[in-house]
mmCIF file of C-alpha atoms in Angstrom:
data_model
loop_
_atom_site.group_PDB
_atom_site.id
_atom_site.type_symbol
_atom_site.label_atom_id
_atom_site.label_comp_id
_atom_site.label_asym_id
_atom_site.label_seq_id
_atom_site.Cartn_x
_atom_site.Cartn_y
_atom_site.Cartn_z
ATOM 1 C CA UNK V 1 150.761 63.296 112.833
ATOM 2 C CA UNK V 2 148.876 63.223 115.867
ATOM 3 C CA UNK V 3 145.594 61.746 115.090
ATOM 4 C CA UNK V 4 144.052 63.175 118.388
ATOM 5 C CA UNK V 5 144.790 66.718 117.095
ATOM 6 C CA UNK V 6 141.383 68.683 116.184
ATOM 7 C CA UNK V 7 141.184 69.360 112.585
ATOM 8 C CA UNK V 8 141.946 73.185 112.001
ATOM 9 C CA UNK V 9 139.050 75.487 111.261
ATOM 10 C CA UNK V 10 138.704 77.103 108.226
ATOM 11 C CA UNK V 11 140.122 80.860 107.771
ATOM 12 C CA UNK V 12 137.436 83.408 108.917
ATOM 13 C CA UNK V 13 136.445 85.462 106.191
ATOM 14 C CA UNK V 14 137.116 89.014 106.768
ATOM 15 C CA UNK V 15 134.305 91.222 107.988
ATOM 16 C CA UNK V 16 132.737 93.491 105.211
ATOM 17 C CA UNK V 17 131.385 96.843 106.023
ATOM 18 C CA UNK V 18 128.549 97.805 103.406
ATOM 19 C CA UNK V 19 129.092 101.276 104.249
ATOM 20 C CA UNK V 20 132.691 101.082 102.978
ATOM 21 C CA UNK V 21 131.711 100.340 99.438
ATOM 22 C CA UNK V 22 132.612 102.364 96.801
ATOM 23 C CA UNK V 23 129.490 105.164 96.543
ATOM 24 C CA UNK V 24 128.965 104.371 92.744
ATOM 25 C CA UNK V 25 128.393 100.696 93.659
ATOM 26 C CA UNK V 26 126.154 101.392 96.481
ATOM 27 C CA UNK V 27 124.267 103.882 94.517
ATOM 28 C CA UNK V 28 123.809 101.244 91.762
ATOM 29 C CA UNK V 29 122.543 98.654 94.317
ATOM 30 C CA UNK V 30 120.166 101.044 96.018
ATOM 31 C CA UNK V 31 118.808 102.090 92.616
ATOM 32 C CA UNK V 32 117.440 98.485 92.225
ATOM 33 C CA UNK V 33 115.664 98.301 95.274
ATOM 34 C CA UNK V 34 112.703 100.756 94.052
ATOM 35 C CA UNK V 35 111.394 103.920 95.229
ATOM 36 C CA UNK V 36 109.079 102.767 97.811
ATOM 37 C CA UNK V 37 111.816 100.552 99.730
ATOM 38 C CA UNK V 38 114.173 103.625 99.700
ATOM 39 C CA UNK V 39 111.576 105.872 100.994
ATOM 40 C CA UNK V 40 110.515 103.266 103.665
ATOM 41 C CA UNK V 41 113.853 101.666 104.735
ATOM 42 C CA UNK V 42 117.261 102.249 102.836
ATOM 43 C CA UNK V 43 117.487 105.867 103.476
ATOM 44 C CA UNK V 44 117.209 105.280 107.202
ATOM 45 C CA UNK V 45 119.917 102.601 107.554
ATOM 46 C CA UNK V 46 122.657 105.083 107.884
ATOM 47 C CA UNK V 47 124.231 108.631 107.152
ATOM 48 C CA UNK V 48 126.017 107.458 104.185
ATOM 49 C CA UNK V 49 123.218 105.676 102.435
ATOM 50 C CA UNK V 50 120.873 108.707 103.313
ATOM 51 C CA UNK V 51 123.191 111.008 101.616
ATOM 52 C CA UNK V 52 123.015 108.690 98.559
ATOM 53 C CA UNK V 53 119.522 108.491 98.480
ATOM 54 C CA UNK V 54 119.003 112.365 98.560
ATOM 55 C CA UNK V 55 121.133 112.505 95.269
ATOM 56 C CA UNK V 56 118.905 113.808 92.517
ATOM 57 C CA UNK V 57 120.472 111.062 90.293
ATOM 58 C CA UNK V 58 118.686 108.340 92.471
ATOM 59 C CA UNK V 59 115.257 109.580 91.492
ATOM 60 C CA UNK V 60 115.452 109.803 87.630
ATOM 61 C CA UNK V 61 113.605 106.568 87.553
ATOM 62 C CA UNK V 62 110.314 106.459 89.949
ATOM 63 C CA UNK V 63 108.710 103.012 90.103
ATOM 64 C CA UNK V 64 106.230 102.867 92.559
ATOM 65 C CA UNK V 65 104.009 99.783 91.070
ATOM 66 C CA UNK V 66 105.236 97.694 94.102
ATOM 67 C CA UNK V 67 103.874 100.000 96.700
ATOM 68 C CA UNK V 68 101.197 97.757 98.003
ATOM 69 C CA UNK V 69 103.582 94.956 98.581
ATOM 70 C CA UNK V 70 106.110 96.881 100.365
ATOM 71 C CA UNK V 71 103.915 98.653 103.309
ATOM 72 C CA UNK V 72 102.330 96.791 105.971
ATOM 73 C CA UNK V 73 100.671 100.185 107.246
ATOM 74 C CA UNK V 74 98.306 102.469 105.509
ATOM 75 C CA UNK V 75 100.074 105.286 103.634
ATOM 76 C CA UNK V 76 99.595 108.078 101.206
ATOM 77 C CA UNK V 77 101.108 106.969 97.831
ATOM 78 C CA UNK V 78 100.474 110.396 96.096
ATOM 79 C CA UNK V 79 102.327 112.292 98.932
ATOM 80 C CA UNK V 80 105.336 109.940 98.614
ATOM 81 C CA UNK V 81 105.405 110.170 94.811
ATOM 82 C CA UNK V 82 105.383 113.960 94.980
ATOM 83 C CA UNK V 83 108.144 113.749 97.519
ATOM 84 C CA UNK V 84 109.914 111.467 95.208
ATOM 85 C CA UNK V 85 109.442 113.838 92.020
ATOM 86 C CA UNK V 86 110.755 116.660 94.117
ATOM 87 C CA UNK V 87 113.845 114.803 94.838
ATOM 88 C CA UNK V 88 114.650 114.268 91.076
ATOM 89 C CA UNK V 89 115.167 118.101 90.868
ATOM 90 C CA UNK V 90 113.825 118.135 87.364
ATOM 91 C CA UNK V 91 115.907 115.084 86.176
ATOM 92 C CA UNK V 92 112.919 112.717 86.152
ATOM 93 C CA UNK V 93 113.100 110.292 83.061
ATOM 94 C CA UNK V 94 110.907 107.592 83.788
ATOM 95 C CA UNK V 95 107.742 107.172 86.299
ATOM 96 C CA UNK V 96 105.022 104.484 86.749
ATOM 97 C CA UNK V 97 102.116 105.574 88.834
ATOM 98 C CA UNK V 98 100.304 102.537 88.655
ATOM 99 C CA UNK V 99 96.678 102.276 90.362
ATOM 100 C CA UNK V 100 97.044 105.680 92.345
ATOM 101 C CA UNK V 101 97.721 108.396 89.642
ATOM 102 C CA UNK V 102 95.263 111.289 89.678
ATOM 103 C CA UNK V 103 94.618 114.434 87.553
ATOM 104 C CA UNK V 104 96.317 116.473 90.095
ATOM 105 C CA UNK V 105 99.416 114.272 90.443
ATOM 106 C CA UNK V 106 99.808 113.919 86.924
ATOM 107 C CA UNK V 107 99.724 117.993 86.727
ATOM 108 C CA UNK V 108 102.389 117.832 89.631
ATOM 109 C CA UNK V 109 104.829 115.655 87.874
ATOM 110 C CA UNK V 110 104.411 117.652 84.561
ATOM 111 C CA UNK V 111 105.232 121.027 85.951
ATOM 112 C CA UNK V 112 108.415 119.501 87.270
ATOM 113 C CA UNK V 113 109.425 116.969 84.699
ATOM 114 C CA UNK V 114 110.053 118.519 81.397
ATOM 115 C CA UNK V 115 112.915 115.750 80.534
ATOM 116 C CA UNK V 116 110.329 112.872 80.999
ATOM 117 C CA UNK V 117 110.738 110.050 78.393
ATOM 118 C CA UNK V 118 108.686 107.138 79.620
ATOM 119 C CA UNK V 119 105.270 107.533 81.494
ATOM 120 C CA UNK V 120 103.259 104.402 82.688
ATOM 121 C CA UNK V 121 99.674 104.879 84.020
ATOM 122 C CA UNK V 122 98.117 101.654 84.886
ATOM 123 C CA UNK V 123 94.466 101.594 86.110
ATOM 124 C CA UNK V 124 94.571 105.276 87.134
ATOM 125 C CA UNK V 125 90.596 105.634 87.363
ATOM 126 C CA UNK V 126 91.210 109.324 88.420
ATOM 127 C CA UNK V 127 93.171 110.473 85.712
ATOM 128 C CA UNK V 128 90.865 111.890 82.846
ATOM 129 C CA UNK V 129 91.727 112.220 79.121
ATOM 130 C CA UNK V 130 91.396 115.836 79.747
ATOM 131 C CA UNK V 131 93.967 115.720 82.630
ATOM 132 C CA UNK V 132 96.379 113.467 80.272
ATOM 133 C CA UNK V 133 95.959 115.892 77.440
ATOM 134 C CA UNK V 134 96.699 118.969 79.617
ATOM 135 C CA UNK V 135 99.921 116.814 80.944
ATOM 136 C CA UNK V 136 101.585 115.917 77.693
ATOM 137 C CA UNK V 137 101.793 119.218 76.686
ATOM 138 C CA UNK V 138 104.640 119.469 78.927
ATOM 139 C CA UNK V 139 106.294 116.291 77.892
ATOM 140 C CA UNK V 140 108.082 117.317 74.762
ATOM 141 C CA UNK V 141 110.583 114.613 74.962
ATOM 142 C CA UNK V 142 108.269 111.584 75.839
ATOM 143 C CA UNK V 143 109.259 108.580 73.986
ATOM 144 C CA UNK V 144 107.289 105.881 75.700
ATOM 145 C CA UNK V 145 103.660 105.993 77.054
ATOM 146 C CA UNK V 146 101.594 103.048 78.573
ATOM 147 C CA UNK V 147 98.005 103.118 79.457
ATOM 148 C CA UNK V 148 95.810 100.433 81.232
ATOM 149 C CA UNK V 149 92.396 100.952 81.936
ATOM 150 C CA UNK V 150 89.002 99.385 81.501
ATOM 151 C CA UNK V 151 87.493 102.186 79.204
ATOM 152 C CA UNK V 152 88.487 103.559 75.940
ATOM 153 C CA UNK V 153 90.927 106.716 75.583
ATOM 154 C CA UNK V 154 89.391 109.493 73.609
ATOM 155 C CA UNK V 155 90.414 110.588 70.147
ATOM 156 C CA UNK V 156 91.279 114.229 71.560
ATOM 157 C CA UNK V 157 93.543 112.698 74.216
ATOM 158 C CA UNK V 158 95.306 110.597 71.581
ATOM 159 C CA UNK V 159 95.779 113.530 69.362
ATOM 160 C CA UNK V 160 97.081 115.519 72.045
ATOM 161 C CA UNK V 161 99.650 112.889 72.963
ATOM 162 C CA UNK V 162 100.548 112.911 69.192
ATOM 163 C CA UNK V 163 101.011 116.678 68.832
ATOM 164 C CA UNK V 164 102.798 117.356 71.911
ATOM 165 C CA UNK V 165 105.060 114.488 71.912
ATOM 166 C CA UNK V 166 106.735 114.328 68.533
ATOM 167 C CA UNK V 167 109.571 111.868 69.717
ATOM 168 C CA UNK V 168 106.798 109.394 70.873
ATOM 169 C CA UNK V 169 107.930 105.867 69.383
ATOM 170 C CA UNK V 170 106.279 103.375 71.971
ATOM 171 C CA UNK V 171 102.553 103.376 72.711
ATOM 172 C CA UNK V 172 100.828 100.639 74.758
ATOM 173 C CA UNK V 173 97.257 100.683 75.123
ATOM 174 C CA UNK V 174 95.861 97.924 77.449
ATOM 175 C CA UNK V 175 92.019 97.932 77.646
ATOM 176 C CA UNK V 176 89.690 95.337 79.272
ATOM 177 C CA UNK V 177 86.623 95.084 77.329
ATOM 178 C CA UNK V 178 84.267 92.176 78.258
ATOM 179 C CA UNK V 179 82.109 92.427 75.492
ATOM 180 C CA UNK V 180 84.512 91.947 72.630
ATOM 181 C CA UNK V 181 82.007 91.630 69.666
ATOM 182 C CA UNK V 182 81.456 95.535 70.021
ATOM 183 C CA UNK V 183 83.332 96.889 66.971
ATOM 184 C CA UNK V 184 85.107 100.455 67.289
ATOM 185 C CA UNK V 185 88.030 102.098 64.914
ATOM 186 C CA UNK V 186 88.000 105.039 66.696
ATOM 187 C CA UNK V 187 91.404 104.723 68.700
ATOM 188 C CA UNK V 188 92.880 102.934 65.828
ATOM 189 C CA UNK V 189 92.254 105.697 63.305
ATOM 190 C CA UNK V 190 93.495 108.275 65.973
ATOM 191 C CA UNK V 191 96.879 106.343 66.160
ATOM 192 C CA UNK V 192 96.918 105.940 62.459
ATOM 193 C CA UNK V 193 96.307 109.662 61.330
ATOM 194 C CA UNK V 194 98.404 111.188 63.995
ATOM 195 C CA UNK V 195 101.488 108.963 65.020
ATOM 196 C CA UNK V 196 103.341 108.025 61.959
ATOM 197 C CA UNK V 197 106.611 107.526 63.697
ATOM 198 C CA UNK V 198 105.494 104.935 65.994
ATOM 199 C CA UNK V 199 107.788 101.949 66.037
ATOM 200 C CA UNK V 200 106.045 99.813 68.882
ATOM 201 C CA UNK V 201 102.464 99.496 69.432
ATOM 202 C CA UNK V 202 100.552 97.410 71.783
ATOM 203 C CA UNK V 203 96.660 97.847 71.363
ATOM 204 C CA UNK V 204 95.667 94.988 73.767
ATOM 205 C CA UNK V 205 91.976 94.238 74.312
ATOM 206 C CA UNK V 206 90.848 96.414 71.842
ATOM 207 C CA UNK V 207 87.580 96.692 69.624
ATOM 208 C CA UNK V 208 89.205 97.565 66.371
ATOM 209 C CA UNK V 209 88.666 95.748 63.117
ATOM 210 C CA UNK V 210 90.552 94.714 60.168
ATOM 211 C CA UNK V 211 89.631 98.130 58.761
ATOM 212 C CA UNK V 212 91.204 99.832 61.917
ATOM 213 C CA UNK V 213 94.339 97.365 61.695
ATOM 214 C CA UNK V 214 94.669 98.392 57.764
ATOM 215 C CA UNK V 215 94.425 101.843 58.659
ATOM 216 C CA UNK V 216 97.320 101.478 61.346
ATOM 217 C CA UNK V 217 99.437 99.778 58.941
ATOM 218 C CA UNK V 218 99.205 102.453 56.438
ATOM 219 C CA UNK V 219 99.512 105.378 58.761
ATOM 220 C CA UNK V 220 102.317 103.768 60.914
ATOM 221 C CA UNK V 221 105.047 102.604 58.212
ATOM 222 C CA UNK V 222 107.905 102.479 60.719
ATOM 223 C CA UNK V 223 106.160 99.822 62.926
ATOM 224 C CA UNK V 224 108.433 97.162 64.140
ATOM 225 C CA UNK V 225 106.257 95.454 66.707
ATOM 226 C CA UNK V 226 102.484 94.935 67.109
ATOM 227 C CA UNK V 227 100.664 93.369 69.827
ATOM 228 C CA UNK V 228 97.117 92.558 68.856
ATOM 229 C CA UNK V 229 96.287 90.061 71.944
ATOM 230 C CA UNK V 230 92.516 89.860 72.875
ATOM 231 C CA UNK V 231 91.460 91.980 69.836
ATOM 232 C CA UNK V 232 89.060 89.478 68.752
ATOM 233 C CA UNK V 233 87.300 91.536 66.149
ATOM 234 C CA UNK V 234 90.477 91.069 63.938
ATOM 235 C CA UNK V 235 91.153 88.125 61.565
ATOM 236 C CA UNK V 236 94.573 87.855 59.971
ATOM 237 C CA UNK V 237 93.706 85.432 57.273
ATOM 238 C CA UNK V 238 94.444 86.265 53.871
ATOM 239 C CA UNK V 239 96.003 89.339 52.444
ATOM 240 C CA UNK V 240 95.882 91.421 55.716
ATOM 241 C CA UNK V 241 97.644 88.461 57.686
ATOM 242 C CA UNK V 242 100.251 88.140 54.847
ATOM 243 C CA UNK V 243 100.870 91.929 54.918
ATOM 244 C CA UNK V 244 101.012 92.091 58.740
ATOM 245 C CA UNK V 245 103.777 89.143 58.568
ATOM 246 C CA UNK V 246 105.826 90.927 55.975
ATOM 247 C CA UNK V 247 105.662 94.359 57.516
ATOM 248 C CA UNK V 248 105.867 93.626 61.299
ATOM 249 C CA UNK V 249 109.065 92.134 62.657
ATOM 250 C CA UNK V 250 107.276 91.177 66.027
ATOM 251 C CA UNK V 251 103.611 90.283 65.844
ATOM 252 C CA UNK V 252 101.402 89.222 68.560
ATOM 253 C CA UNK V 253 98.277 87.319 67.323
ATOM 254 C CA UNK V 254 94.729 87.887 68.724
ATOM 255 C CA UNK V 255 94.684 84.588 70.411
ATOM 256 C CA UNK V 256 98.419 84.368 71.384
ATOM 257 C CA UNK V 257 99.035 83.480 75.268
ATOM 258 C CA UNK V 258 98.452 86.473 77.625
ATOM 259 C CA UNK V 259 100.326 85.236 80.804
ATOM 260 C CA UNK V 260 102.216 88.852 81.122
ATOM 261 C CA UNK V 261 98.690 90.465 80.837
ATOM 262 C CA UNK V 262 96.972 92.242 84.075
ATOM 263 C CA UNK V 263 93.681 91.070 82.451
ATOM 264 C CA UNK V 264 94.297 87.239 82.842
ATOM 265 C CA UNK V 265 91.747 86.714 85.653
ATOM 266 C CA UNK V 266 90.262 89.954 85.788
ATOM 267 C CA UNK V 267 86.777 91.241 84.349
ATOM 268 C CA UNK V 268 84.605 94.204 84.865
ATOM 269 C CA UNK V 269 83.099 92.693 87.610
ATOM 270 C CA UNK V 270 86.593 91.851 89.251
ATOM 271 C CA UNK V 271 87.864 95.295 89.151
ATOM 272 C CA UNK V 272 89.833 95.845 92.329
ATOM 273 C CA UNK V 273 87.704 98.146 94.480
ATOM 274 C CA UNK V 274 90.481 98.890 96.714
ATOM 275 C CA UNK V 275 92.455 100.652 93.869
ATOM 276 C CA UNK V 276 90.817 103.960 94.543
ATOM 277 C CA UNK V 277 90.880 104.076 98.398
ATOM 278 C CA UNK V 278 92.082 107.017 100.337
ATOM 279 C CA UNK V 279 95.119 106.032 102.135
ATOM 280 C CA UNK V 280 96.228 108.054 105.355
ATOM 281 C CA UNK V 281 99.717 108.022 107.290
ATOM 282 C CA UNK V 282 99.366 105.802 110.438
ATOM 283 C CA UNK V 283 99.519 107.087 113.813
ATOM 284 C CA UNK V 284 102.036 104.315 114.647
ATOM 285 C CA UNK V 285 104.647 105.804 111.872
ATOM 286 C CA UNK V 286 104.010 109.112 113.509
ATOM 287 C CA UNK V 287 105.373 107.569 116.856
ATOM 288 C CA UNK V 288 107.975 105.835 115.105
ATOM 289 C CA UNK V 289 109.627 108.913 113.345
ATOM 290 C CA UNK V 290 108.944 111.109 116.588
ATOM 291 C CA UNK V 291 111.136 108.881 118.457
ATOM 292 C CA UNK V 292 114.223 109.250 115.954
ATOM 293 C CA UNK V 293 113.884 112.853 114.708
ATOM 294 C CA UNK V 294 112.950 116.222 116.217
ATOM 295 C CA UNK V 295 111.271 118.784 113.982
ATOM 296 C CA UNK V 296 109.705 122.317 114.665
ATOM 297 C CA UNK V 297 107.445 124.289 112.248
ATOM 298 C CA UNK V 298 104.263 124.336 110.359
ATOM 299 C CA UNK V 299 101.776 121.687 109.879
ATOM 300 C CA UNK V 300 101.060 121.918 106.162
ATOM 301 C CA UNK V 301 101.625 119.062 103.778
ATOM 302 C CA UNK V 302 104.990 120.065 102.777
ATOM 303 C CA UNK V 303 106.056 120.232 106.082
ATOM 304 C CA UNK V 304 104.720 116.679 106.906
ATOM 305 C CA UNK V 305 106.600 115.478 104.039
ATOM 306 C CA UNK V 306 109.732 116.750 105.541
ATOM 307 C CA UNK V 307 109.109 115.201 108.883
ATOM 308 C CA UNK V 308 108.698 111.787 107.335
ATOM 309 C CA UNK V 309 111.558 111.852 105.043
ATOM 310 C CA UNK V 310 114.184 114.621 105.660
#
């Protein structure tokens, strides 16, 4: 063998065209990038991806919690969310409108999503108890409700949820009380008296006492998991602690770690002021889309949404 002969190069891998992937695989990949990325980038890549992204099945789950991390220009998250809800064509099952939810947006979702099973509302200061009470009347199939906020939720709202959502099995209430020595069992009693079918309850950072916990154990006999972290008015010593250990398969104690909680570094003074700011479309985005699409017609909100996304 001639030692001067250059070594042969490894065989070149065949070029793979992403567009040629089977449709179901492409849809599965795109469904994992999130609603914001689909609206902002994925559906603009090519006509094939655009067609897949316009399929209502792609919008059965809408998670917009990553909105702030995905846009480097100002945007209108409520307008984007309404557009995504419309794309679901009534098939929406799961939605997260963290930080930007309003009564109007929740009402818009309720009017178009009677099959909703999971609803997550984190730090939505503009969603009132009244707005929530009215919206849940249109969510008869709701199974999971998660609410994070710095103030309590009214008994009326909890009762409305219980009355209108008979299939509800999971309730998460994350409250951020700074003055934990204040005692109140109003929310605990409302849950105990109206939600006997609950299997999973997170009542994080609440003001309930042992009396409220006792009521929950009595009123919710099907509970499998119970998260009491940051509920410092509770003492699980003695008989009550023993009952919790016997009745609850997955129990989180008041002093358990809170690494997965949004309240690790936040207090009432630290509340993110930017959450309620009004966003608007950037002029740069107007120019960007004008370069690619030609439109004519009205100038109302629906036409504007079509301009950006259709």
